[in-house]
Amino acid sequence: MRSRTISFALVATLAIALLVFLGSRILQFIQIFGAHGGTALDQVQVEAAYNASLSSHDETRREYIPRIIHQVFHNWKQPGNETLPSDWDAVRQTCIAVNPDFEYRLWTESASLKFLADNYPWFLDTYQSYKYPVQRVDSLRYFLMLKLGGIYIDLDNGCSRDLKPLLYYPSWVTDGGIGALSNNIIASRPGHPFWQMLTDSLVPWNWNWVFPMFVIHYTSGQWFETAIWQKYHHQLPEQPAEEDTLYRILMDGREGAAPWVFFTQGRGGTWNQWDKGFFEWIGNNAIPWLGSHIILIVLFAALVAGGLVWRKKRRQAGKKGYRSVATEMV
């Protein structure tokens, strides 16, 4: 009997530990879609700060980010064909035209592979093992930020004016104003510790999550980027050095949001999988509900677990052969 009680106590302890672990994991996942660390700036503010520094001849402002524009083209339908679709070529030309004093680099499949082989050979096995081609495009941009710095722009995003005002912030990503952060346009100085932490996390985060969209977003895409973003901010000192800070450039396309000054949007979504609509519904509906009820859910789970333990003890007590006082008197 004693051994059975000990075994049950161990099982109950493991069950509670599992509930706590799952609760913390769920909470960590939900936080991806909540408030984000870093300083938020809309594009109007960025432009205004730049114009103010020009008018006041402020020479103390520093260009952290090198004048390089990176774009990646991996032809998934016709591997080896490095000719851009005409609409994407027209969109990228807008960035080249308004930034004549920037170096422009288009990273094809062969150029991407050589860059990683030359600089990060330890990552090649993971890079080549990715199930979905977009995972390679996602991960490559992070290494480009770490090694070379500059501004990375997806091929479906164009430029409406020169990007020099955006160079005065050590590192930034775009924020659509709802849900996870975006990785469609990112920028950094070379060697920023955020990108070091992020690239170091790519291998351990490379799990098979079954659903295609979950795999893409949570191993290399914007959910992954946002999770590491939050982790980075949790580890920052109260007053970090300016060159180690992070900014969020707002690109909220909803009505009433601050206008876009620097970028435009073209045809995208080439990586979408069959489960995109399902997970978009979860992100827009289920996850916000879970976030507002997570404490109640964990408490309910704990009550259920406690109830099961109490019921088990009652059953064990009933099997010890004791009879009620009323029965003895009869």
Short mmCIF file of C-alpha atoms in Angstrom, two decimals:
data_model
loop_
_atom_site.label_atom_id
_atom_site.label_comp_id
_atom_site.label_asym_id
_atom_site.label_seq_id
_atom_site.Cartn_x
_atom_site.Cartn_y
_atom_site.Cartn_z
CA MET A 1 0.00 0.00 0.00
CA ARG A 2 2.81 2.38 0.91
CA SER A 3 4.57 1.80 -2.41
CA ARG A 4 1.31 2.48 -4.28
CA THR A 5 0.86 5.75 -2.38
CA ILE A 6 4.42 6.82 -3.19
CA SER A 7 3.93 5.91 -6.87
CA PHE A 8 0.70 7.88 -7.02
CA ALA A 9 2.36 10.89 -5.36
CA LEU A 10 5.15 10.76 -7.93
CA VAL A 11 2.65 10.59 -10.81
CA ALA A 12 0.66 13.48 -9.34
CA THR A 13 3.84 15.54 -8.90
CA LEU A 14 4.89 14.85 -12.49
CA ALA A 15 1.41 15.75 -13.74
CA ILE A 16 1.48 19.08 -11.89
CA ALA A 17 5.02 19.77 -13.14
CA LEU A 18 3.84 19.02 -16.68
CA LEU A 19 0.91 21.39 -16.28
CA VAL A 20 3.21 24.15 -15.03
CA PHE A 21 5.63 23.51 -17.92
CA LEU A 22 2.86 23.55 -20.53
CA GLY A 23 1.34 26.65 -18.95
CA SER A 24 4.67 28.49 -19.13
CA ARG A 25 5.16 27.40 -22.74
CA ILE A 26 1.67 28.54 -23.72
CA LEU A 27 2.24 31.83 -21.93
CA GLN A 28 5.58 32.27 -23.74
CA PHE A 29 3.89 31.58 -27.08
CA ILE A 30 1.02 33.98 -26.38
CA GLN A 31 3.49 36.74 -25.49
CA ILE A 32 4.68 36.67 -29.10
CA PHE A 33 1.38 38.27 -30.03
CA GLY A 34 1.27 40.80 -27.18
CA ALA A 35 3.21 43.97 -26.39
CA HIS A 36 6.78 44.03 -27.68
CA GLY A 37 10.00 45.45 -26.27
CA GLY A 38 12.07 48.07 -28.03
CA THR A 39 11.30 51.66 -28.97
CA ALA A 40 8.44 52.09 -31.44
CA LEU A 41 8.72 54.78 -34.11
CA ASP A 42 6.34 55.46 -36.94
CA GLN A 43 7.81 56.46 -40.28
CA VAL A 44 6.64 60.06 -39.96
CA GLN A 45 8.64 60.38 -36.73
CA VAL A 46 11.74 58.93 -38.39
CA GLU A 47 11.48 61.40 -41.26
CA ALA A 48 10.85 64.32 -38.88
CA ALA A 49 13.90 63.46 -36.75
CA TYR A 50 16.08 63.32 -39.85
CA ASN A 51 14.79 66.64 -41.22
CA ALA A 52 15.26 68.30 -37.82
CA SER A 53 18.89 67.15 -37.64
CA LEU A 54 19.52 68.52 -41.14
CA SER A 55 17.96 71.92 -40.34
CA SER A 56 19.91 72.23 -37.09
CA HIS A 57 23.15 70.94 -38.66
CA ASP A 58 23.34 68.35 -35.90
CA GLU A 59 26.56 66.47 -36.50
CA THR A 60 26.27 64.33 -33.37
CA ARG A 61 23.76 61.93 -34.95
CA ARG A 62 25.51 58.80 -36.11
CA GLU A 63 24.76 56.57 -39.07
CA TYR A 64 24.90 53.12 -37.47
CA ILE A 65 23.69 51.15 -40.46
CA PRO A 66 25.87 50.83 -43.58
CA ARG A 67 24.41 51.95 -46.90
CA ILE A 68 23.65 48.51 -48.28
CA ILE A 69 20.33 47.17 -49.55
CA HIS A 70 19.97 43.38 -49.45
CA GLN A 71 17.32 41.39 -51.30
CA VAL A 72 17.04 37.63 -51.75
CA PHE A 73 15.73 35.75 -54.77
CA HIS A 74 15.55 31.97 -54.64
CA ASN A 75 13.51 30.59 -57.53
CA TRP A 76 11.50 27.79 -55.88
CA LYS A 77 9.55 26.85 -59.01
CA GLN A 78 12.54 26.86 -61.38
CA PRO A 79 15.74 26.27 -59.38
CA GLY A 80 18.75 27.73 -61.14
CA ASN A 81 16.71 30.34 -63.02
CA GLU A 82 17.88 33.63 -61.53
CA THR A 83 15.64 35.90 -63.64
CA LEU A 84 13.30 37.91 -61.45
CA PRO A 85 9.57 38.04 -62.24
CA SER A 86 8.84 41.32 -64.03
CA ASP A 87 6.66 42.77 -61.25
CA TRP A 88 9.27 42.09 -58.57
CA ASP A 89 12.01 43.53 -60.78
CA ALA A 90 9.96 46.70 -61.22
CA VAL A 91 9.40 46.96 -57.46
CA ARG A 92 13.07 46.50 -56.58
CA GLN A 93 14.05 49.13 -59.14
CA THR A 94 12.18 51.69 -57.04
CA CYS A 95 14.64 51.07 -54.19
CA ILE A 96 17.65 51.26 -56.47
CA ALA A 97 16.41 54.46 -58.12
CA VAL A 98 15.81 56.47 -54.93
CA ASN A 99 19.00 55.24 -53.22
CA PRO A 100 21.77 55.84 -55.78
CA ASP A 101 24.45 56.12 -53.08
CA PHE A 102 23.61 52.69 -51.60
CA GLU A 103 25.31 49.44 -52.53
CA TYR A 104 22.73 46.97 -53.85
CA ARG A 105 23.08 43.20 -53.39
CA LEU A 106 20.72 40.57 -54.78
CA TRP A 107 21.35 37.20 -53.13
CA THR A 108 20.58 34.26 -55.40
CA GLU A 109 20.63 30.62 -54.25
CA SER A 110 24.23 30.09 -55.29
CA ALA A 111 25.44 33.39 -53.78
CA SER A 112 23.57 32.65 -50.54
CA LEU A 113 25.11 29.20 -50.22
CA LYS A 114 28.62 30.57 -50.83
CA PHE A 115 28.12 33.34 -48.24
CA LEU A 116 27.13 30.83 -45.58
CA ALA A 117 29.86 28.37 -46.53
CA ASP A 118 32.48 31.13 -46.28
CA ASN A 119 31.24 32.70 -43.05
CA TYR A 120 28.99 30.28 -41.14
CA PRO A 121 29.80 26.71 -42.27
CA TRP A 122 28.42 25.33 -38.99
CA PHE A 123 24.92 26.32 -40.16
CA LEU A 124 25.01 24.65 -43.59
CA ASP A 125 23.54 21.31 -42.45
CA THR A 126 20.53 23.03 -40.89
CA TYR A 127 20.18 25.43 -43.82
CA GLN A 128 20.09 22.65 -46.38
CA SER A 129 17.83 20.44 -44.27
CA TYR A 130 15.00 22.98 -44.09
CA LYS A 131 11.81 21.48 -45.49
CA TYR A 132 10.43 24.74 -46.88
CA PRO A 133 12.52 27.05 -49.11
CA VAL A 134 11.29 30.17 -47.31
CA GLN A 135 13.10 28.97 -44.17
CA ARG A 136 16.38 29.37 -46.02
CA VAL A 137 15.43 32.88 -47.15
CA ASP A 138 14.40 33.78 -43.59
CA SER A 139 17.56 32.50 -41.95
CA LEU A 140 19.87 34.01 -44.57
CA ARG A 141 18.67 37.55 -43.91
CA TYR A 142 19.57 37.23 -40.23
CA PHE A 143 23.14 36.22 -41.03
CA LEU A 144 23.40 39.10 -43.51
CA MET A 145 22.42 41.52 -40.74
CA LEU A 146 24.94 40.00 -38.33
CA LYS A 147 27.88 39.92 -40.73
CA LEU A 148 27.39 42.83 -43.13
CA GLY A 149 24.64 45.01 -41.73
CA GLY A 150 22.50 47.17 -43.98
CA ILE A 151 18.80 47.09 -44.84
CA TYR A 152 17.09 43.88 -45.94
CA ILE A 153 13.89 44.29 -47.99
CA ASP A 154 11.58 41.55 -49.26
CA LEU A 155 11.15 41.62 -53.03
CA ASP A 156 7.47 42.45 -52.72
CA ASN A 157 8.30 45.69 -50.88
CA GLY A 158 9.37 48.79 -52.77
CA CYS A 159 10.75 52.19 -51.77
CA SER A 160 8.93 55.51 -52.08
CA ARG A 161 11.87 57.70 -51.01
CA ASP A 162 15.52 57.41 -49.99
CA LEU A 163 16.25 55.36 -46.87
CA LYS A 164 18.96 57.49 -45.26
CA PRO A 165 16.71 58.62 -42.36
CA LEU A 166 16.50 54.97 -41.26
CA LEU A 167 20.27 54.57 -40.87
CA TYR A 168 20.50 56.40 -37.54
CA TYR A 169 19.08 53.55 -35.42
CA PRO A 170 21.43 50.68 -34.48
CA SER A 171 18.99 47.92 -35.40
CA TRP A 172 15.30 47.71 -36.20
CA VAL A 173 12.56 45.49 -37.52
CA THR A 174 9.13 46.36 -38.86
CA ASP A 175 5.99 46.08 -36.76
CA GLY A 176 2.55 45.75 -38.31
CA GLY A 177 0.92 46.97 -35.10
CA ILE A 178 -0.89 43.70 -34.38
CA GLY A 179 0.39 40.22 -33.56
CA ALA A 180 4.01 39.17 -34.05
CA LEU A 181 6.73 41.41 -35.40
CA SER A 182 7.61 41.22 -39.08
CA ASN A 183 10.84 40.24 -40.81
CA ASN A 184 9.95 41.54 -44.27
CA ILE A 185 12.11 44.65 -43.77
CA ILE A 186 14.89 44.63 -41.18
CA ALA A 187 18.08 46.62 -40.69
CA SER A 188 21.13 46.65 -38.46
CA ARG A 189 24.67 47.65 -37.84
CA PRO A 190 27.08 44.71 -38.29
CA GLY A 191 27.64 42.60 -35.19
CA HIS A 192 24.59 43.68 -33.22
CA PRO A 193 24.13 41.23 -30.28
CA PHE A 194 20.45 40.68 -31.09
CA TRP A 195 21.30 39.06 -34.42
CA GLN A 196 24.02 37.03 -32.71
CA MET A 197 21.47 35.67 -30.24
CA LEU A 198 18.98 35.04 -33.03
CA THR A 199 21.36 33.19 -35.34
CA ASP A 200 22.67 31.15 -32.40
CA SER A 201 19.06 30.07 -31.75
CA LEU A 202 18.27 28.83 -35.27
CA VAL A 203 19.62 25.30 -34.78
CA PRO A 204 18.01 24.54 -31.38
CA TRP A 205 14.68 25.99 -32.57
CA ASN A 206 14.60 23.83 -35.71
CA TRP A 207 11.75 21.52 -34.67
CA ASN A 208 9.19 19.77 -36.83
CA TRP A 209 5.90 21.29 -35.66
CA VAL A 210 3.82 19.30 -38.22
CA PHE A 211 1.74 22.22 -39.52
CA PRO A 212 3.62 23.97 -42.37
CA MET A 213 2.83 27.52 -41.27
CA PHE A 214 3.79 26.71 -37.67
CA VAL A 215 7.08 25.18 -38.85
CA ILE A 216 7.91 28.20 -41.03
CA HIS A 217 6.97 30.87 -38.50
CA TYR A 218 8.36 29.21 -35.37
CA THR A 219 11.68 27.85 -36.67
CA SER A 220 12.90 30.81 -38.72
CA GLY A 221 10.06 33.22 -39.45
CA GLN A 222 8.38 36.07 -37.64
CA TRP A 223 7.19 34.08 -34.59
CA PHE A 224 10.76 32.90 -34.06
CA GLU A 225 12.13 36.40 -34.58
CA THR A 226 9.60 37.83 -32.10
CA ALA A 227 10.32 35.17 -29.45
CA ILE A 228 14.06 35.93 -29.59
CA TRP A 229 13.28 39.66 -29.61
CA GLN A 230 11.41 39.27 -26.32
CA LYS A 231 14.17 37.10 -24.86
CA TYR A 232 16.80 39.68 -25.83
CA HIS A 233 14.90 42.46 -24.08
CA HIS A 234 14.46 40.39 -20.93
CA GLN A 235 18.25 40.09 -20.70
CA LEU A 236 19.08 43.73 -21.44
CA PRO A 237 20.37 45.87 -18.57
CA GLU A 238 18.17 48.76 -17.44
CA GLN A 239 20.31 51.23 -19.35
CA PRO A 240 21.79 49.44 -22.36
CA ALA A 241 24.37 51.06 -24.61
CA GLU A 242 22.71 52.90 -27.48
CA GLU A 243 24.42 50.71 -30.08
CA ASP A 244 22.81 47.62 -28.52
CA THR A 245 19.24 48.93 -28.45
CA LEU A 246 16.46 47.84 -30.80
CA TYR A 247 13.72 49.81 -32.53
CA ARG A 248 10.40 48.92 -34.10
CA ILE A 249 9.51 50.83 -37.28
CA LEU A 250 5.73 50.79 -37.56
CA MET A 251 4.19 49.56 -40.81
CA ASP A 252 0.57 49.28 -39.78
CA GLY A 253 -1.62 49.01 -42.87
CA ARG A 254 -4.91 49.44 -41.01
CA GLU A 255 -7.14 52.45 -41.53
CA GLY A 256 -6.23 55.36 -39.28
CA ALA A 257 -2.65 54.18 -38.66
CA ALA A 258 0.39 56.39 -39.25
CA PRO A 259 1.20 56.61 -42.98
CA TRP A 260 4.03 54.75 -44.65
CA VAL A 261 6.75 57.15 -45.75
CA PHE A 262 9.54 54.91 -47.02
CA PHE A 263 8.04 51.65 -48.27
CA THR A 264 5.35 50.25 -50.55
CA GLN A 265 3.71 46.83 -50.77
CA GLY A 266 3.53 44.63 -53.87
CA ARG A 267 2.64 41.00 -54.61
CA GLY A 268 3.66 38.64 -51.83
CA GLY A 269 2.56 35.47 -50.06
CA THR A 270 4.48 33.10 -52.35
CA TRP A 271 5.42 30.92 -49.35
CA ASN A 272 1.84 30.44 -48.06
CA GLN A 273 0.77 26.88 -47.25
CA TRP A 274 -2.62 25.18 -46.88
CA ASP A 275 -2.91 25.97 -43.16
CA LYS A 276 -2.41 29.74 -43.49
CA GLY A 277 -6.09 30.65 -43.00
CA PHE A 278 -6.42 28.36 -39.99
CA PHE A 279 -3.48 29.86 -38.14
CA GLU A 280 -4.45 33.40 -39.10
CA TRP A 281 -7.81 32.78 -37.42
CA ILE A 282 -6.02 31.43 -34.34
CA GLY A 283 -3.71 34.45 -34.23
CA ASN A 284 -6.53 36.95 -34.62
CA ASN A 285 -9.12 35.26 -32.37
CA ALA A 286 -8.07 32.29 -30.23
CA ILE A 287 -4.71 33.57 -29.01
CA PRO A 288 -6.02 36.97 -27.80
CA TRP A 289 -8.77 35.09 -25.90
CA LEU A 290 -6.22 32.71 -24.35
CA GLY A 291 -4.02 35.64 -23.40
CA SER A 292 -6.82 37.26 -21.42
CA HIS A 293 -7.87 34.00 -19.72
CA ILE A 294 -4.56 32.17 -19.22
CA ILE A 295 -4.58 32.56 -15.42
CA LEU A 296 -8.11 31.14 -15.18
CA ILE A 297 -7.16 28.24 -17.47
CA VAL A 298 -4.11 27.35 -15.37
CA LEU A 299 -6.15 27.60 -12.14
CA PHE A 300 -8.87 25.39 -13.59
CA ALA A 301 -6.27 22.80 -14.67
CA ALA A 302 -4.74 22.89 -11.17
CA LEU A 303 -8.19 22.42 -9.57
CA VAL A 304 -8.91 19.44 -11.83
CA ALA A 305 -5.54 17.89 -10.96
CA GLY A 306 -6.16 18.51 -7.23
CA GLY A 307 -9.61 17.00 -7.50
CA LEU A 308 -8.24 13.85 -9.10
CA VAL A 309 -5.64 13.51 -6.33
CA TRP A 310 -8.30 13.95 -3.61
CA ARG A 311 -10.59 11.40 -5.28
CA LYS A 312 -7.77 8.89 -5.51
CA LYS A 313 -6.98 9.29 -1.79
CA ARG A 314 -10.65 8.81 -0.88
CA ARG A 315 -10.76 5.57 -2.82
CA GLN A 316 -7.61 4.30 -1.14
CA ALA A 317 -9.01 5.13 2.30
CA GLY A 318 -12.18 3.19 1.50
CA LYS A 319 -10.16 0.09 0.66
CA LYS A 320 -8.44 -0.11 4.08
CA GLY A 321 -11.38 -2.09 5.60
CA TYR A 322 -12.70 0.57 7.99
CA ARG A 323 -16.43 0.58 8.66
CA SER A 324 -18.58 3.48 9.74
CA VAL A 325 -19.58 3.97 13.38
CA ALA A 326 -23.21 3.44 12.50
CA THR A 327 -22.45 0.02 11.05
CA GLU A 328 -20.53 -1.06 14.20
CA MET A 329 -23.49 -0.06 16.47
CA VAL A 330 -25.86 -2.26 14.48
#
